[in-house]
Amino acid sequence: MNKRLITVGLLAALVAMPMASWAEGGADTFKAKCVMCHGADGKGKMAGTKDLGSAEVQKQSDADLTAVITKGKAPKMPAFDGKLTADQIKAVVAYIRTLKK
């Protein structure tokens, strides 16, 4: 087998593993802090909340999603700055990526 192909495959696996573990941690935080508005499936439980699996949300960068979680977004999304750590917010963003349709 081509050594280059094996190297690329191993690198891809190494990159994917941390994202999976971040998403697992993010699921717990999501359940504790986000489900009441976004629903267990992330589709939006309350009127005006975003479907987190939608193309509109998924096209946003990780930095954009982090900013919304950190700073909030009027009129309904509360700021989680000081309520969640930077690592918890990063994990929630990773979890939101798993909701992609």
Coordinates of C-alpha atoms in Angstrom, one line a residue:
M1 CA 0.0 0.0 0.0
N2 CA 1.1 3.5 -0.7
K3 CA 3.0 5.0 2.4
R4 CA 1.6 8.4 1.6
L5 CA -2.0 7.1 1.7
I6 CA -1.4 5.4 5.0
T7 CA 0.1 8.5 6.5
V8 CA -2.9 10.6 5.3
G9 CA -5.3 8.0 6.8
L10 CA -3.5 8.0 10.1
L11 CA -3.5 11.8 10.3
A12 CA -7.2 11.9 9.5
A13 CA -7.9 9.4 12.3
L14 CA -5.8 11.5 14.8
V15 CA -7.7 14.7 13.9
A16 CA -11.1 13.0 14.1
M17 CA -10.5 11.4 17.5
P18 CA -10.2 14.6 19.5
M19 CA -13.3 16.1 17.8
A20 CA -15.3 13.0 18.7
S21 CA -14.3 13.3 22.4
W22 CA -15.0 17.1 22.3
A23 CA -18.5 16.3 20.9
E24 CA -19.2 13.8 23.7
G25 CA -18.4 16.3 26.4
G26 CA -20.4 18.9 24.5
A27 CA -23.4 16.6 24.5
D28 CA -23.5 16.7 28.3
T29 CA -23.2 20.5 28.4
F30 CA -25.8 20.8 25.7
K31 CA -28.2 18.7 27.7
A32 CA -27.6 20.8 30.8
K33 CA -27.7 24.3 29.2
C34 CA -29.3 24.2 25.7
V35 CA -32.0 21.6 25.6
M36 CA -34.6 23.8 27.3
C37 CA -34.7 26.1 24.2
H38 CA -33.2 24.1 21.4
G39 CA -34.7 20.7 22.2
A40 CA -32.9 17.4 22.7
D41 CA -32.5 17.1 18.9
G42 CA -31.3 20.7 18.5
K43 CA -34.2 21.5 16.1
G44 CA -35.5 24.4 18.2
K45 CA -38.1 23.8 20.9
M46 CA -39.1 27.4 21.6
A47 CA -40.4 29.8 18.9
G48 CA -37.6 31.8 17.4
T49 CA -34.8 29.4 18.3
K50 CA -32.5 28.1 15.6
D51 CA -32.5 24.6 14.2
L52 CA -28.8 23.8 15.0
G53 CA -28.6 21.2 12.3
S54 CA -29.8 23.5 9.6
A55 CA -27.6 24.7 6.8
E56 CA -27.9 28.3 8.1
V57 CA -26.3 27.3 11.4
Q58 CA -23.9 24.7 10.1
K59 CA -22.4 27.1 7.5
Q60 CA -21.2 29.4 10.3
S61 CA -17.6 29.0 11.4
D62 CA -16.6 27.6 14.8
A63 CA -15.5 31.1 15.7
D64 CA -19.0 32.5 14.8
L65 CA -20.8 29.8 16.8
T66 CA -18.4 30.4 19.7
A67 CA -19.2 34.1 19.7
V68 CA -22.9 33.5 19.7
I69 CA -22.7 31.1 22.6
T70 CA -20.3 33.4 24.5
K71 CA -21.9 36.7 23.9
G72 CA -25.5 35.6 23.3
K73 CA -27.8 37.0 20.5
A74 CA -30.8 39.2 21.1
P75 CA -33.6 38.8 21.7
K76 CA -33.5 35.2 23.2
M77 CA -30.1 33.7 23.2
P78 CA -28.4 34.3 26.6
A79 CA -24.7 34.9 26.9
F80 CA -22.8 32.0 28.5
D81 CA -19.6 34.0 29.1
G82 CA -18.7 33.3 32.7
K83 CA -21.3 30.4 32.9
L84 CA -19.4 28.0 30.7
T85 CA -15.6 27.7 30.3
A86 CA -13.9 28.2 27.0
D87 CA -13.4 24.4 26.8
Q88 CA -17.1 23.7 27.5
I89 CA -18.1 26.2 24.7
K90 CA -15.6 24.5 22.3
A91 CA -17.2 21.2 23.2
V92 CA -20.7 22.5 22.6
V93 CA -19.6 23.8 19.1
A94 CA -18.2 20.3 18.3
Y95 CA -21.5 18.8 19.4
I96 CA -23.5 21.2 17.3
R97 CA -21.5 20.0 14.3
T98 CA -22.8 16.4 14.9
L99 CA -26.4 17.7 14.5
K100 CA -25.8 18.5 10.8
K101 CA -28.5 17.2 8.5

